[in-house]
Each structure stands twice: as structure tokens, then as C-alpha cells.
mmCIF file of C-alpha atoms in Angstrom:
data_model
loop_
_atom_site.group_PDB
_atom_site.id
_atom_site.type_symbol
_atom_site.label_atom_id
_atom_site.label_comp_id
_atom_site.label_asym_id
_atom_site.label_seq_id
_atom_site.Cartn_x
_atom_site.Cartn_y
_atom_site.Cartn_z
ATOM 1 C CA MET T 1 69.230 56.803 15.590
ATOM 2 C CA SER T 2 72.092 54.883 17.212
ATOM 3 C CA ILE T 3 75.238 53.544 15.563
ATOM 4 C CA LEU T 4 74.214 49.988 16.469
ATOM 5 C CA TYR T 5 70.892 50.468 14.682
ATOM 6 C CA LEU T 6 72.671 51.722 11.564
ATOM 7 C CA THR T 7 75.229 48.909 11.544
ATOM 8 C CA ALA T 8 72.511 46.278 12.075
ATOM 9 C CA LEU T 9 70.444 47.793 9.257
ATOM 10 C CA ALA T 10 73.485 47.930 6.970
ATOM 11 C CA LYS T 11 74.269 44.275 7.707
ATOM 12 C CA VAL T 12 70.726 43.116 6.992
ATOM 13 C CA LEU T 13 70.565 45.079 3.733
ATOM 14 C CA LEU T 14 74.039 43.868 2.732
ATOM 15 C CA CYS T 15 73.165 40.213 3.306
ATOM 16 C CA ALA T 16 69.705 40.520 1.746
ATOM 17 C CA ILE T 17 71.115 42.019 -1.457
ATOM 18 C CA ILE T 18 74.167 39.759 -1.767
ATOM 19 C CA LEU T 19 72.263 36.572 -0.931
ATOM 20 C CA SER T 20 69.435 37.423 -3.338
ATOM 21 C CA LEU T 21 71.835 38.131 -6.213
ATOM 22 C CA ALA T 22 73.902 35.030 -5.437
ATOM 23 C CA SER T 23 70.731 32.912 -5.272
ATOM 24 C CA PHE T 24 69.735 34.063 -8.739
ATOM 25 C CA GLU T 25 73.162 33.109 -10.098
ATOM 26 C CA ASP T 26 73.151 29.783 -8.261
ATOM 27 C CA TRP T 27 69.712 28.881 -9.585
ATOM 28 C CA ARG T 28 70.553 29.951 -13.139
ATOM 29 C CA THR T 29 74.072 28.586 -13.609
ATOM 30 C CA ARG T 30 75.063 26.707 -10.415
ATOM 31 C CA GLU T 31 78.161 28.931 -10.400
ATOM 32 C CA ILE T 32 78.721 32.016 -8.243
ATOM 33 C CA SER T 33 81.447 34.637 -8.568
ATOM 34 C CA ASP T 34 83.747 35.045 -5.560
ATOM 35 C CA ILE T 35 83.159 38.811 -5.742
ATOM 36 C CA PHE T 36 79.905 38.281 -3.836
ATOM 37 C CA TRP T 37 81.723 36.755 -0.869
ATOM 38 C CA PHE T 38 84.571 39.274 -1.013
ATOM 39 C CA VAL T 39 82.104 42.168 -0.740
ATOM 40 C CA MET T 40 79.940 40.483 1.891
ATOM 41 C CA GLY T 41 82.844 39.251 4.010
ATOM 42 C CA SER T 42 84.928 42.442 3.940
ATOM 43 C CA CYS T 43 82.016 44.836 4.485
ATOM 44 C CA GLY T 44 80.505 42.557 7.119
ATOM 45 C CA ALA T 45 83.800 42.318 9.010
ATOM 46 C CA ILE T 46 84.122 46.123 9.062
ATOM 47 C CA LEU T 47 80.562 46.544 10.361
ATOM 48 C CA THR T 48 81.098 43.881 13.029
ATOM 49 C CA ALA T 49 84.324 45.607 14.107
ATOM 50 C CA ILE T 50 82.420 48.908 14.446
ATOM 51 C CA GLU T 51 79.806 47.198 16.611
ATOM 52 C CA MET T 52 82.512 45.666 18.776
ATOM 53 C CA VAL T 53 84.212 49.030 19.299
ATOM 54 C CA MET T 54 80.970 50.904 20.002
ATOM 55 C CA ASP T 55 79.511 48.318 22.389
ATOM 56 C CA PHE T 56 82.285 46.014 23.559
ATOM 57 C CA SER T 57 81.512 43.287 26.068
ATOM 58 C CA LEU T 58 82.871 39.860 26.901
ATOM 59 C CA ASN T 59 79.557 38.342 25.850
ATOM 60 C CA ARG T 60 79.799 39.950 22.410
ATOM 61 C CA LEU T 61 83.360 38.711 22.005
ATOM 62 C CA ILE T 62 82.370 35.147 22.957
ATOM 63 C CA VAL T 63 79.401 35.140 20.561
ATOM 64 C CA LEU T 64 81.611 36.432 17.735
ATOM 65 C CA ALA T 65 84.268 33.793 18.418
ATOM 66 C CA LEU T 66 81.676 31.000 18.551
ATOM 67 C CA SER T 67 79.999 32.226 15.373
ATOM 68 C CA VAL T 68 83.236 32.363 13.387
ATOM 69 C CA ALA T 69 84.506 29.029 14.741
ATOM 70 C CA ALA T 70 81.210 27.203 14.173
ATOM 71 C CA CYS T 71 80.750 28.530 10.634
ATOM 72 C CA LEU T 72 84.347 27.731 9.698
ATOM 73 C CA ALA T 73 84.037 24.190 11.060
ATOM 74 C CA LEU T 74 80.650 23.549 9.449
ATOM 75 C CA GLY T 75 81.753 25.017 6.131
ATOM 76 C CA PHE T 76 84.955 22.971 5.961
ATOM 77 C CA GLY T 77 83.296 19.800 7.238
ATOM 78 C CA LEU T 78 80.301 19.853 4.911
ATOM 79 C CA TYR T 79 82.496 20.773 1.955
ATOM 80 C CA TYR T 80 84.862 17.899 2.735
ATOM 81 C CA VAL T 81 82.098 15.284 2.803
ATOM 82 C CA GLY T 82 80.530 16.701 -0.358
ATOM 83 C CA PHE T 83 77.300 18.191 0.987
ATOM 84 C CA PHE T 84 78.485 21.783 0.423
ATOM 85 C CA GLY T 85 79.978 23.330 -2.675
ATOM 86 C CA GLY T 86 82.721 25.931 -2.458
ATOM 87 C CA ALA T 87 80.278 28.836 -2.719
ATOM 88 C CA ASP T 88 78.083 27.396 0.049
ATOM 89 C CA ALA T 89 81.048 27.143 2.422
ATOM 90 C CA LYS T 90 82.255 30.671 1.613
ATOM 91 C CA CYS T 91 78.763 32.039 2.154
ATOM 92 C CA LEU T 92 78.565 30.407 5.579
ATOM 93 C CA TRP T 93 81.984 31.796 6.537
ATOM 94 C CA CYS T 94 80.878 35.292 5.539
ATOM 95 C CA LEU T 95 77.707 34.950 7.597
ATOM 96 C CA GLY T 96 79.759 33.882 10.607
ATOM 97 C CA VAL T 97 81.672 37.167 10.471
ATOM 98 C CA THR T 98 78.839 39.425 9.333
ATOM 99 C CA LEU T 99 75.927 38.228 11.458
ATOM 100 C CA PRO T 100 77.195 36.731 14.698
ATOM 101 C CA TYR T 101 74.655 38.774 16.678
ATOM 102 C CA ASN T 102 70.912 38.805 16.254
ATOM 103 C CA PRO T 103 70.059 42.117 14.525
ATOM 104 C CA THR T 104 66.367 42.016 15.401
ATOM 105 C CA SER T 105 66.763 43.646 18.812
ATOM 106 C CA SER T 106 68.820 46.534 17.413
ATOM 107 C CA LEU T 107 66.276 47.024 14.619
ATOM 108 C CA GLY T 108 63.273 46.792 16.919
ATOM 109 C CA LEU T 109 61.871 43.723 15.157
ATOM 110 C CA ASN T 110 59.740 41.274 17.114
ATOM 111 C CA ALA T 111 60.517 37.810 15.774
ATOM 112 C CA LEU T 112 57.707 35.301 16.244
ATOM 113 C CA GLY T 113 59.729 32.223 17.155
ATOM 114 C CA PRO T 114 62.593 31.260 19.472
ATOM 115 C CA GLN T 115 65.896 33.065 18.938
ATOM 116 C CA ASN T 116 69.358 31.538 18.780
ATOM 117 C CA PRO T 117 71.981 33.776 20.442
ATOM 118 C CA ILE T 118 74.263 33.068 17.458
ATOM 119 C CA PHE T 119 72.321 34.436 14.500
ATOM 120 C CA SER T 120 74.501 32.821 11.827
ATOM 121 C CA ILE T 121 73.700 29.391 13.278
ATOM 122 C CA SER T 122 69.981 30.196 13.097
ATOM 123 C CA ILE T 123 70.432 30.865 9.382
ATOM 124 C CA PHE T 124 72.325 27.587 8.986
ATOM 125 C CA ASN T 125 69.686 25.614 10.904
ATOM 126 C CA ASN T 126 66.874 27.074 8.818
ATOM 127 C CA SER T 127 68.690 26.453 5.533
ATOM 128 C CA ILE T 128 69.388 22.804 6.361
ATOM 129 C CA LEU T 129 65.780 22.272 7.402
ATOM 130 C CA THR T 130 64.429 23.794 4.183
ATOM 131 C CA ALA T 131 66.895 21.689 2.171
ATOM 132 C CA ALA T 132 65.599 18.606 4.000
ATOM 133 C CA LEU T 133 62.160 19.321 2.559
ATOM 134 C CA LEU T 134 63.608 18.576 -0.881
ATOM 135 C CA ALA T 135 64.760 15.169 0.363
ATOM 136 C CA LEU T 136 61.215 14.508 1.564
ATOM 137 C CA GLY T 137 59.870 15.521 -1.837
ATOM 138 C CA ILE T 138 62.346 13.213 -3.604
ATOM 139 C CA ALA T 139 61.330 10.319 -1.345
ATOM 140 C CA CYS T 140 57.653 10.911 -2.171
ATOM 141 C CA PHE T 141 58.470 11.064 -5.892
ATOM 142 C CA ASN T 142 60.307 7.733 -5.685
ATOM 143 C CA ALA T 143 57.439 6.198 -3.722
ATOM 144 C CA ILE T 144 55.043 7.146 -6.523
ATOM 145 C CA ARG T 145 57.410 5.734 -9.156
ATOM 146 C CA ARG T 146 57.678 2.502 -7.152
ATOM 147 C CA ILE T 147 53.958 1.949 -7.683
ATOM 148 C CA ARG T 148 54.563 1.858 -11.441
ATOM 149 C CA GLY T 149 57.487 -0.560 -11.245
ATOM 150 C CA PRO T 150 60.763 -1.503 -9.542
ATOM 151 C CA LEU T 151 63.169 1.324 -8.794
ATOM 152 C CA PHE T 152 66.358 -0.718 -8.724
ATOM 153 C CA SER T 153 67.566 -2.615 -11.760
ATOM 154 C CA GLY T 154 71.132 -3.833 -11.558
ATOM 155 C CA GLU T 155 71.803 -2.206 -8.180
ATOM 156 C CA GLU T 156 70.452 -5.138 -6.176
ATOM 157 C CA GLU T 157 73.954 -6.038 -5.005
ATOM 158 C CA SER T 158 74.280 -2.657 -3.283
ATOM 159 C CA SER T 159 73.664 -2.646 0.452
ATOM 160 C CA LEU T 160 70.243 -1.798 1.823
ATOM 161 C CA TRP T 161 71.486 1.387 3.467
ATOM 162 C CA ARG T 162 72.971 2.658 0.188
ATOM 163 C CA ARG T 163 69.712 2.060 -1.636
ATOM 164 C CA SER T 164 67.816 3.737 1.203
ATOM 165 C CA ILE T 165 70.030 6.833 1.014
ATOM 166 C CA ALA T 166 69.636 6.938 -2.767
ATOM 167 C CA LEU T 167 65.851 7.063 -2.332
ATOM 168 C CA VAL T 168 66.064 10.414 -0.520
ATOM 169 C CA LEU T 169 69.042 11.877 -2.394
ATOM 170 C CA GLY T 170 68.013 11.349 -5.996
ATOM 171 C CA TYR T 171 66.027 9.614 -8.684
ATOM 172 C CA LYS T 172 66.522 7.795 -11.982
ATOM 173 C CA MET T 173 67.105 9.670 -15.226
ATOM 174 C CA ARG T 174 68.102 8.713 -18.742
ATOM 175 C CA VAL T 175 71.871 8.718 -19.236
ATOM 176 C CA SER T 176 71.599 11.014 -22.262
ATOM 177 C CA ARG T 177 69.704 13.636 -20.266
ATOM 178 C CA ALA T 178 72.109 13.395 -17.325
ATOM 179 C CA LEU T 179 75.065 14.020 -19.647
ATOM 180 C CA SER T 180 73.372 17.027 -21.258
ATOM 181 C CA LYS T 181 72.490 18.512 -17.846
ATOM 182 C CA LYS T 182 75.667 17.558 -15.984
ATOM 183 C CA ASP T 183 75.976 20.972 -14.295
ATOM 184 C CA PHE T 184 72.592 20.425 -12.654
ATOM 185 C CA TYR T 185 72.872 16.793 -11.528
ATOM 186 C CA PHE T 186 75.422 14.577 -9.775
ATOM 187 C CA PRO T 187 75.509 10.853 -10.642
ATOM 188 C CA LEU T 188 74.881 8.652 -7.618
ATOM 189 C CA GLU T 189 76.129 5.497 -9.292
ATOM 190 C CA GLU T 190 78.777 4.365 -11.734
ATOM 191 C CA PHE T 191 78.903 1.706 -14.417
ATOM 192 C CA VAL T 192 81.752 -0.788 -13.974
ATOM 193 C CA ILE T 193 82.889 -3.423 -16.479
ATOM 194 C CA GLU T 194 83.433 -6.701 -14.620
ATOM 195 C CA ASP T 195 83.488 -10.337 -15.740
ATOM 196 C CA GLY T 196 82.614 -9.347 -19.291
ATOM 197 C CA GLY T 197 79.496 -7.458 -18.227
ATOM 198 C CA VAL T 198 78.399 -4.068 -16.918
ATOM 199 C CA LYS T 199 77.620 -3.691 -13.230
ATOM 200 C CA ARG T 200 76.252 -0.727 -11.300
ATOM 201 C CA ARG T 201 77.650 0.615 -8.053
ATOM 202 C CA PHE T 202 76.367 3.459 -5.930
ATOM 203 C CA ARG T 203 78.814 6.311 -5.230
ATOM 204 C CA LEU T 204 76.716 8.559 -3.031
ATOM 205 C CA LEU T 205 79.258 11.331 -2.374
ATOM 206 C CA THR T 206 80.377 12.093 -5.922
ATOM 207 C CA ARG T 207 80.562 15.830 -5.173
ATOM 208 C CA CYS T 208 83.708 15.337 -3.106
ATOM 209 C CA LEU T 209 85.523 13.114 -5.618
ATOM 210 C CA ASP T 210 88.544 14.527 -7.429
ATOM 211 C CA ASP T 211 87.659 12.827 -10.719
ATOM 212 C CA ASP T 212 84.705 13.836 -12.874
ATOM 213 C CA PRO T 213 82.311 10.853 -12.937
ATOM 214 C CA TYR T 214 80.760 12.104 -16.163
ATOM 215 C CA ILE T 215 84.016 11.624 -18.100
ATOM 216 C CA LYS T 216 83.988 7.868 -17.528
ATOM 217 C CA LEU T 217 80.256 7.683 -18.224
ATOM 218 C CA LYS T 218 80.685 9.544 -21.527
ATOM 219 C CA GLU T 219 83.472 7.140 -22.555
ATOM 220 C CA LEU T 220 81.230 4.135 -21.886
ATOM 221 C CA VAL T 221 78.431 5.699 -23.934
ATOM 222 C CA ASP T 222 80.804 6.432 -26.817
ATOM 223 C CA LYS T 223 81.976 2.801 -26.766
ATOM 224 C CA GLY T 224 78.383 1.564 -26.800
ATOM 225 C CA VAL T 225 78.783 -0.194 -23.459
ATOM 226 C CA VAL T 226 76.116 2.052 -21.926
ATOM 227 C CA LYS T 227 73.182 3.336 -23.964
ATOM 228 C CA GLY T 228 71.779 6.844 -23.811
ATOM 229 C CA ASP T 229 68.339 5.396 -23.064
ATOM 230 C CA ASP T 230 69.675 3.521 -20.028
ATOM 231 C CA GLU T 231 68.777 5.025 -16.665
ATOM 232 C CA ILE T 232 71.140 6.218 -13.964
ATOM 233 C CA TRP T 233 70.528 7.423 -10.425
ATOM 234 C CA VAL T 234 71.291 11.146 -10.109
ATOM 235 C CA SER T 235 70.964 13.775 -7.408
ATOM 236 C CA PRO T 236 69.910 17.333 -8.269
ATOM 237 C CA ALA T 237 72.666 19.884 -7.709
ATOM 238 C CA ILE T 238 70.723 21.705 -5.032
ATOM 239 C CA PRO T 239 71.213 25.479 -5.205
ATOM 240 C CA LEU T 240 71.954 25.678 -1.478
ATOM 241 C CA ILE T 241 72.514 29.435 -1.592
ATOM 242 C CA VAL T 242 68.775 29.686 -2.248
ATOM 243 C CA ASN T 243 68.128 27.678 0.932
ATOM 244 C CA ILE T 244 70.569 29.862 2.865
ATOM 245 C CA THR T 245 68.775 32.977 1.613
ATOM 246 C CA VAL T 246 65.410 31.578 2.651
ATOM 247 C CA GLY T 247 66.934 30.598 5.995
ATOM 248 C CA PHE T 248 68.205 34.166 6.449
ATOM 249 C CA PHE T 249 64.764 35.722 5.991
ATOM 250 C CA ILE T 250 63.129 33.091 8.216
ATOM 251 C CA ALA T 251 65.683 33.806 10.957
ATOM 252 C CA LEU T 252 65.099 37.538 10.578
ATOM 253 C CA PHE T 253 61.310 37.536 10.766
ATOM 254 C CA TYR T 254 60.557 34.311 12.652
ATOM 255 C CA GLY T 255 63.578 32.826 14.382
ATOM 256 C CA ASP T 256 65.263 29.436 14.546
ATOM 257 C CA LEU T 257 63.094 26.646 13.117
ATOM 258 C CA VAL T 258 65.199 23.897 14.688
ATOM 259 C CA LEU T 259 64.809 25.471 18.130
ATOM 260 C CA ALA T 260 61.083 25.878 17.498
ATOM 261 C CA ILE T 261 60.726 22.183 16.623
ATOM 262 C CA ALA T 262 62.841 21.137 19.610
ATOM 263 C CA LYS T 263 60.755 23.352 21.891
ATOM 264 C CA GLY T 264 57.537 21.876 20.506
ATOM 265 C CA LEU T 265 58.767 18.313 21.024
ATOM 266 C CA LEU T 266 59.827 19.072 24.588
ATOM 267 C CA ASN T 267 56.408 20.559 25.310
ATOM 268 C CA LEU T 268 54.772 17.375 24.016
ATOM 269 C CA ILE T 269 57.023 15.143 26.101
ATOM 270 C CA LEU T 270 56.949 17.203 29.274
#
């Protein structure tokens, strides 16, 4: 039993355990302790260093550098625009250090689909694709609701592209319920007092705002300007760590879903 086999096995077990525990916490509370990422990142870095010492090559060094750089850039970028929370970014950074190389060859696993040379990017690709399925589900839900009546009431002044994005990011919910479940939903619109009346405006990236949009909403409800039975567009606070965990297991036993789709499309075209 080689050292590379043992380090690959240790990495897979480490990530499987940490990601599973973090997913449970993310699903239950939408908050994850930094201890998960400290353990995963530090242990993963040590195991990667052992692999580098035991089987050093320029190719390994390049893959490691690309993995770390790509995960850092993606984590920072997606956090900045509001698509990632802090825990999601930290998880991706840890994966960049812990799983730059595909462990399947060292473990003797035969993945069914195409393999990305940078394993952490395979996990990222799979997680984004599984998260996109939720957007498809939300769009279908809104399409069904549209049959029963109009979806937009007061947001007609918003641009077509904003309303289109809202259709795949969220759905309407009573204000009272949104306030009681504020850790699980992000408001996609705000109520603004203008010209003696209340107007609605979409704010689609509320996750990256410094101010808490619920504070202003609660003040308007307390003043009676907005009623608890009024509806507001909200987006579910997606537990992305769950998607990352699913993406990890898909990458381990199947491969890269994005590469598989791209390969299938190329086969159809060519």
C-alpha cells in the first residue's frame, strides 16, 4: 500500500466527513463554524505537501498552483457579487488546497464520466450545475403560479431583465413569513416611499449589501406602511455546502458533469 494511496484515501475521507457535517449544519441553521474549514484546510495542506514531496513533478506543481489560484479567484469573485456566502468561499478555498489532484487513479476507482485534471474544479462545476437545478425548479413553480394569476403587482416599472431574473431566483411570499424566516430567505425587492405612496423595486443581489434589508422592511411593517399579508419576492438562502458535497461525490464516482455535457453537445454537433 503506497503513500500516495494512503494520502488520497485520507483526503477523500477528510472531505467526505467535513463536507457531510458542514452540510448538516448549513441545512439546519444556515451557519457553519469556521472550525470545519480550519481542520479541512490545515490537514488537507499537510497531505498535499506529503504528496508533493513523495511524487514531485512540474505537472503536479502546475496543477496545484492552478487549483489554488482558480478556487481563490472563484471564491472571492462569487462572494463579492453575492452568490457565495463566507462559508461557501472558505470551503472552495480548502478544496483548492486539499484536492487539486484527482484521487481516483491513486485509489483505483474507475469513474464513469470525463475527468477534469483539476479535481477541485470538477467539484465546483458539479455543485454549480446541481444548484442550477433549483433555479429550474423555481422557474417551473412560478410558471404554475402564473396560471392562477399575475406574478407581478407593483413591480411593473422594473425592467424586463430584472423581472426575468427574479423568476428563476425566487418567488413571492407573505411579508410576515419572510420576516419570521429571515435566516432562510433573502428579499429580492424593497419597499420605497415615494410621492406619498409605496413603490416596489427589485434588489437582486441583497446578499452582498452591507445593510440588512429586513431592518427597513420591519420598520415599514411597524409603521403600518406595509402589511404582514402583503407579498414580497424572496430568494431561498440556498445551502450551497450541500451542493458542494453532492458535487464532491459526483466528481469522485462519476466525473465532471460540465465536461460530460460539453462532450455530448460536441458529439451532436460534430
